[in-house]
Amino acid sequence: MSASMSFDAGAESPAQSGNRRPPFFFREEYSNLIVKGNFMTLAAKPKLVEEGEWLAHQVVEQYRLLEQMIEVIKVIDDRTGKPICNPDVCPTMSASGHTYTWLDNNKKPIKIPAIQYINLVQKWIVGKINDPSIFPTDTTPLNLNPSTYASGSATPGNSTPQALPPSSLNAPLSQLSGREWLGKSSGFPETFEGDIKSIYRQMMRCYAHIYHGHWLEPFWNVNAYKELNTCFIHFINVGRLYGLIGDKEIEPMQPLIELWTEKGLLPAPVKADAPAAA
């Protein structure tokens, strides 16, 4: 990636203009992507794939993309000898007035440095994905370090958790009863939907901190903000399409999401029908 970026004559840099206008990452001139096309094609479920299995694939894919962005803020700054995101510059996990806390061993919410929070989130997500009681998988080891920003794959790959059908010998009684839930037919547990929504919520917090805490340094300075935008718009599109994330979670990034929606890059959110008048 280039270490700098040129401007048109008379244009002002984000660092110069950020104090007088909305944050630079909420402005149209910095909302561009590295790819063109319809992100719905990446999010749309193939007809022959069960929805739970497809969402398992999507959650793993979204974590892969986020992990690439997290690695950027973990790069060691030559000037300080510390990672770009460190306890000195990011003493809390925050974004646009929101401060996210972690639960200690006594289940008490505590404020911790952003990089510590992000490391804990990564460990927690990988633990969830590799837990066969949550993500029933085949024996193929899960590789969470791809070499590209986006796979572009339309179906789950070899390294994606592959759901196995439930066995009548060891399936819990609730799974054999008449109740239905997301992923049941592919062997996912009744808690699967709640688990992937929790994973998505934590990934959203990481994206929010990356934008609000590190858009300028390092993403703008190494000309990688378009890659960040591309990963994030794909994340939001999948999350809204399948109801994995709510309005409250995306609030710190709402202006950018609305901008993409107005440009037709994201579909408008589906609004619930208003109640009929009495």
Short mmCIF file of C-alpha atoms in Angstrom, two decimals:
data_model
loop_
_atom_site.label_atom_id
_atom_site.label_comp_id
_atom_site.label_asym_id
_atom_site.label_seq_id
_atom_site.Cartn_x
_atom_site.Cartn_y
_atom_site.Cartn_z
CA MET A 1 0.00 0.00 0.00
CA SER A 2 1.12 3.53 -0.65
CA ALA A 3 2.39 5.49 2.33
CA SER A 4 0.69 8.68 1.21
CA MET A 5 -2.15 9.98 -0.89
CA SER A 6 -2.26 12.91 -3.28
CA PHE A 7 -5.01 15.54 -3.32
CA ASP A 8 -6.54 17.63 -6.05
CA ALA A 9 -5.38 21.23 -6.13
CA GLY A 10 -7.01 23.23 -3.37
CA ALA A 11 -8.37 20.18 -1.55
CA GLU A 12 -7.91 19.97 2.19
CA SER A 13 -6.72 16.88 3.99
CA PRO A 14 -8.91 15.15 6.59
CA ALA A 15 -6.57 16.29 9.33
CA GLN A 16 -7.07 19.91 8.26
CA SER A 17 -10.82 19.79 7.81
CA GLY A 18 -11.96 17.36 10.50
CA ASN A 19 -12.61 20.06 13.09
CA ARG A 20 -14.94 22.09 10.87
CA ARG A 21 -17.02 19.38 9.24
CA PRO A 22 -18.38 15.94 10.17
CA PRO A 23 -15.73 13.26 10.78
CA PHE A 24 -13.97 12.59 7.50
CA PHE A 25 -15.12 8.96 7.31
CA PHE A 26 -18.73 10.23 7.31
CA ARG A 27 -18.13 12.38 4.24
CA GLU A 28 -18.97 11.27 0.72
CA GLU A 29 -15.52 11.95 -0.71
CA TYR A 30 -14.04 9.33 1.64
CA SER A 31 -16.81 6.73 1.31
CA ASN A 32 -15.43 4.99 -1.78
CA LEU A 33 -14.76 1.27 -2.07
CA ILE A 34 -12.12 -0.89 -3.75
CA VAL A 35 -14.71 -2.86 -5.72
CA LYS A 36 -17.77 -2.07 -7.80
CA GLY A 37 -20.93 -4.08 -8.05
CA ASN A 38 -23.84 -5.29 -5.98
CA PHE A 39 -22.93 -6.53 -2.52
CA MET A 40 -26.26 -8.35 -2.39
CA THR A 41 -24.77 -11.03 -4.65
CA LEU A 42 -22.18 -11.83 -1.97
CA ALA A 43 -24.82 -11.93 0.75
CA ALA A 44 -27.60 -13.80 -1.06
CA LYS A 45 -28.08 -17.37 0.10
CA PRO A 46 -27.81 -20.04 -2.62
CA LYS A 47 -31.10 -21.86 -3.06
CA LEU A 48 -29.78 -25.28 -2.06
CA VAL A 49 -27.96 -24.11 1.08
CA GLU A 50 -29.79 -24.19 4.43
CA GLU A 51 -29.96 -20.76 6.08
CA GLY A 52 -28.17 -21.75 9.28
CA GLU A 53 -25.30 -23.22 7.31
CA TRP A 54 -25.13 -20.10 5.13
CA LEU A 55 -25.05 -17.78 8.13
CA ALA A 56 -22.33 -19.87 9.74
CA HIS A 57 -20.31 -19.36 6.56
CA GLN A 58 -21.07 -15.63 6.54
CA VAL A 59 -20.10 -15.11 10.18
CA VAL A 60 -16.76 -16.84 9.64
CA GLU A 61 -16.20 -14.84 6.46
CA GLN A 62 -16.99 -11.55 8.20
CA TYR A 63 -14.57 -12.39 10.99
CA ARG A 64 -11.85 -13.08 8.43
CA LEU A 65 -12.34 -9.64 6.91
CA LEU A 66 -12.42 -7.92 10.30
CA GLU A 67 -9.27 -9.75 11.35
CA GLN A 68 -7.46 -8.23 8.37
CA MET A 69 -8.45 -4.74 9.54
CA ILE A 70 -7.47 -5.45 13.14
CA GLU A 71 -4.01 -6.53 12.02
CA VAL A 72 -3.51 -3.05 10.53
CA ILE A 73 -3.96 -1.33 13.90
CA LYS A 74 -1.62 -3.84 15.56
CA VAL A 75 1.32 -2.85 13.37
CA ILE A 76 4.25 -1.52 15.40
CA ASP A 77 4.73 2.24 15.03
CA ASP A 78 8.42 2.91 14.34
CA ARG A 79 8.19 6.21 16.19
CA THR A 80 6.97 4.74 19.47
CA GLY A 81 7.93 1.09 19.27
CA LYS A 82 4.35 0.24 20.24
CA PRO A 83 1.35 -1.03 18.26
CA ILE A 84 -0.69 1.76 16.66
CA CYS A 85 -3.59 0.86 18.96
CA ASN A 86 -2.13 0.72 22.45
CA PRO A 87 -3.28 1.57 26.00
CA ASP A 88 -1.67 5.02 25.85
CA VAL A 89 -3.66 6.25 22.85
CA CYS A 90 -6.77 4.10 23.41
CA PRO A 91 -7.23 3.66 27.18
CA THR A 92 -10.83 2.51 26.66
CA MET A 93 -12.79 0.67 23.98
CA SER A 94 -14.78 3.62 22.68
CA ALA A 95 -16.42 5.07 19.58
CA SER A 96 -18.38 8.30 19.14
CA GLY A 97 -19.31 8.73 22.78
CA HIS A 98 -19.93 5.02 23.32
CA THR A 99 -17.65 3.21 25.77
CA TYR A 100 -17.78 -0.57 25.72
CA THR A 101 -17.00 -2.56 28.85
CA TRP A 102 -15.88 -6.13 29.48
CA LEU A 103 -17.10 -8.40 32.27
CA ASP A 104 -14.48 -9.40 34.82
CA ASN A 105 -14.38 -12.73 36.65
CA ASN A 106 -17.12 -11.50 38.97
CA LYS A 107 -19.36 -10.52 36.02
CA LYS A 108 -18.76 -6.86 36.79
CA PRO A 109 -18.44 -4.51 33.79
CA ILE A 110 -15.02 -2.86 33.66
CA LYS A 111 -13.30 -0.45 31.29
CA ILE A 112 -10.18 -1.84 29.68
CA PRO A 113 -7.84 -0.56 26.92
CA ALA A 114 -9.20 -0.98 23.41
CA ILE A 115 -6.45 -3.33 22.28
CA GLN A 116 -7.06 -5.60 25.27
CA TYR A 117 -10.79 -5.58 24.54
CA ILE A 118 -10.19 -6.41 20.88
CA ASN A 119 -7.80 -9.24 21.75
CA LEU A 120 -10.39 -10.71 24.11
CA VAL A 121 -13.08 -10.41 21.44
CA GLN A 122 -10.88 -12.22 18.93
CA LYS A 123 -10.14 -15.03 21.38
CA TRP A 124 -13.84 -15.28 22.28
CA ILE A 125 -15.02 -15.39 18.65
CA VAL A 126 -12.47 -18.00 17.60
CA GLY A 127 -13.48 -20.07 20.63
CA LYS A 128 -17.13 -19.88 19.58
CA ILE A 129 -16.41 -20.79 15.96
CA ASN A 130 -14.21 -23.73 16.94
CA ASP A 131 -16.72 -25.05 19.50
CA PRO A 132 -18.45 -28.03 17.84
CA SER A 133 -21.42 -27.68 20.18
CA ILE A 134 -22.12 -24.25 18.60
CA PHE A 135 -20.73 -24.69 15.08
CA PRO A 136 -21.02 -28.40 14.19
CA THR A 137 -18.13 -28.89 11.79
CA ASP A 138 -16.36 -31.47 9.72
CA THR A 139 -12.79 -32.44 10.55
CA THR A 140 -11.19 -29.76 8.35
CA PRO A 141 -9.24 -27.33 10.58
CA LEU A 142 -10.59 -23.79 10.48
CA ASN A 143 -8.14 -21.33 8.96
CA LEU A 144 -8.85 -17.76 10.07
CA ASN A 145 -5.92 -16.12 8.30
CA PRO A 146 -6.79 -15.68 4.61
CA SER A 147 -4.44 -13.85 2.28
CA THR A 148 -7.09 -11.64 0.70
CA TYR A 149 -9.50 -9.01 1.94
CA ALA A 150 -12.59 -10.63 0.44
CA SER A 151 -13.12 -14.16 -0.74
CA GLY A 152 -15.92 -13.40 -3.15
CA SER A 153 -16.98 -17.02 -2.78
CA ALA A 154 -20.64 -17.81 -3.31
CA THR A 155 -20.70 -20.99 -1.25
CA PRO A 156 -18.91 -22.20 1.89
CA GLY A 157 -15.33 -23.26 1.27
CA ASN A 158 -13.31 -26.12 2.71
CA SER A 159 -12.24 -24.09 5.73
CA THR A 160 -15.76 -22.94 6.59
CA PRO A 161 -17.69 -24.77 9.33
CA GLN A 162 -19.82 -27.36 7.60
CA ALA A 163 -22.96 -28.31 9.46
CA LEU A 164 -23.57 -32.01 9.99
CA PRO A 165 -27.04 -33.54 10.27
CA PRO A 166 -28.13 -34.39 13.81
CA SER A 167 -27.78 -37.97 14.89
CA SER A 168 -30.86 -39.64 16.29
CA LEU A 169 -28.59 -41.38 18.80
CA ASN A 170 -27.10 -38.32 20.46
CA ALA A 171 -29.35 -35.37 19.60
CA PRO A 172 -31.02 -33.71 22.62
CA LEU A 173 -34.73 -34.27 23.08
CA SER A 174 -35.48 -30.61 22.32
CA GLN A 175 -33.88 -31.08 18.90
CA LEU A 176 -36.06 -34.08 18.18
CA SER A 177 -39.24 -32.30 19.22
CA GLY A 178 -41.51 -30.17 17.07
CA ARG A 179 -39.84 -26.84 17.88
CA GLU A 180 -38.03 -25.07 15.07
CA TRP A 181 -35.03 -22.75 15.13
CA LEU A 182 -32.42 -21.36 12.81
CA GLY A 183 -30.11 -24.10 11.57
CA LYS A 184 -31.99 -26.98 13.21
CA SER A 185 -32.13 -29.08 10.05
CA SER A 186 -28.36 -28.74 9.62
CA GLY A 187 -27.55 -29.73 13.19
CA PHE A 188 -27.01 -26.32 14.77
CA PRO A 189 -28.11 -25.90 18.41
CA GLU A 190 -31.13 -23.95 19.55
CA THR A 191 -28.83 -21.19 20.83
CA PHE A 192 -27.17 -20.73 17.42
CA GLU A 193 -29.05 -17.59 16.40
CA GLY A 194 -28.30 -15.85 19.69
CA ASP A 195 -24.65 -16.86 19.46
CA ILE A 196 -24.08 -15.45 15.99
CA LYS A 197 -25.89 -12.23 16.90
CA SER A 198 -23.56 -11.85 19.90
CA ILE A 199 -20.56 -12.43 17.63
CA TYR A 200 -21.86 -9.85 15.18
CA ARG A 201 -22.42 -7.30 17.95
CA GLN A 202 -18.82 -7.62 19.14
CA MET A 203 -17.48 -7.36 15.59
CA MET A 204 -19.52 -4.18 15.13
CA ARG A 205 -17.87 -2.66 18.20
CA CYS A 206 -14.45 -3.42 16.74
CA TYR A 207 -15.34 -1.72 13.46
CA ALA A 208 -16.72 1.31 15.30
CA HIS A 209 -13.50 1.71 17.28
CA ILE A 210 -11.34 1.23 14.20
CA TYR A 211 -13.17 4.03 12.38
CA HIS A 212 -13.41 6.49 15.26
CA GLY A 213 -10.00 5.76 16.73
CA HIS A 214 -7.82 4.84 13.77
CA TRP A 215 -9.26 6.04 10.47
CA LEU A 216 -6.60 8.72 10.10
CA GLU A 217 -3.76 6.71 11.62
CA PRO A 218 -3.16 4.29 10.06
CA PHE A 219 -5.87 3.77 7.41
CA TRP A 220 -5.74 7.20 5.77
CA ASN A 221 -1.99 7.50 6.07
CA VAL A 222 -1.35 4.18 4.32
CA ASN A 223 -4.17 4.72 1.81
CA ALA A 224 -6.15 1.72 3.09
CA TYR A 225 -9.42 3.43 3.97
CA LYS A 226 -11.15 2.06 0.86
CA GLU A 227 -10.31 -1.48 1.97
CA LEU A 228 -11.78 -0.69 5.38
CA ASN A 229 -14.93 0.72 3.76
CA THR A 230 -15.30 -2.35 1.55
CA CYS A 231 -15.06 -4.80 4.45
CA PHE A 232 -17.45 -2.75 6.56
CA ILE A 233 -20.15 -2.28 3.91
CA HIS A 234 -20.16 -6.05 3.29
CA PHE A 235 -20.43 -6.62 7.05
CA ILE A 236 -23.37 -4.22 7.38
CA ASN A 237 -25.16 -5.59 4.33
CA VAL A 238 -25.07 -9.16 5.65
CA GLY A 239 -25.98 -8.06 9.16
CA ARG A 240 -29.05 -6.10 8.11
CA LEU A 241 -30.18 -8.59 5.47
CA TYR A 242 -30.33 -11.46 7.97
CA GLY A 243 -31.26 -9.47 11.07
CA LEU A 244 -27.95 -10.10 12.84
CA ILE A 245 -27.54 -6.52 14.02
CA GLY A 246 -29.90 -3.82 15.22
CA ASP A 247 -30.07 -0.04 14.94
CA LYS A 248 -28.62 0.48 18.42
CA GLU A 249 -25.43 -1.42 17.58
CA ILE A 250 -24.78 0.47 14.34
CA GLU A 251 -25.50 3.90 15.83
CA PRO A 252 -21.81 5.00 16.03
CA MET A 253 -21.51 4.47 12.26
CA GLN A 254 -25.04 5.48 11.23
CA PRO A 255 -24.06 8.52 9.08
CA LEU A 256 -21.79 6.41 6.85
CA ILE A 257 -24.41 3.67 6.53
CA GLU A 258 -27.05 6.24 5.57
CA LEU A 259 -24.66 7.74 3.02
CA TRP A 260 -24.13 4.34 1.37
CA THR A 261 -27.88 3.72 1.42
CA GLU A 262 -28.56 7.06 -0.28
CA LYS A 263 -25.98 6.20 -2.96
CA GLY A 264 -27.73 2.88 -3.59
CA LEU A 265 -24.79 0.82 -2.35
CA LEU A 266 -26.89 -0.61 0.48
CA PRO A 267 -30.58 -1.50 0.32
CA ALA A 268 -32.89 0.59 2.46
CA PRO A 269 -33.70 -1.16 5.76
CA VAL A 270 -37.07 -2.86 5.90
CA LYS A 271 -39.38 -0.97 8.23
CA ALA A 272 -42.02 -2.71 10.30
CA ASP A 273 -45.59 -1.97 9.29
CA ALA A 274 -47.21 0.74 11.37
CA PRO A 275 -50.03 -0.50 13.63
CA ALA A 276 -53.50 0.08 12.29
CA ALA A 277 -55.50 2.92 13.81
CA ALA A 278 -58.04 1.88 16.40
#
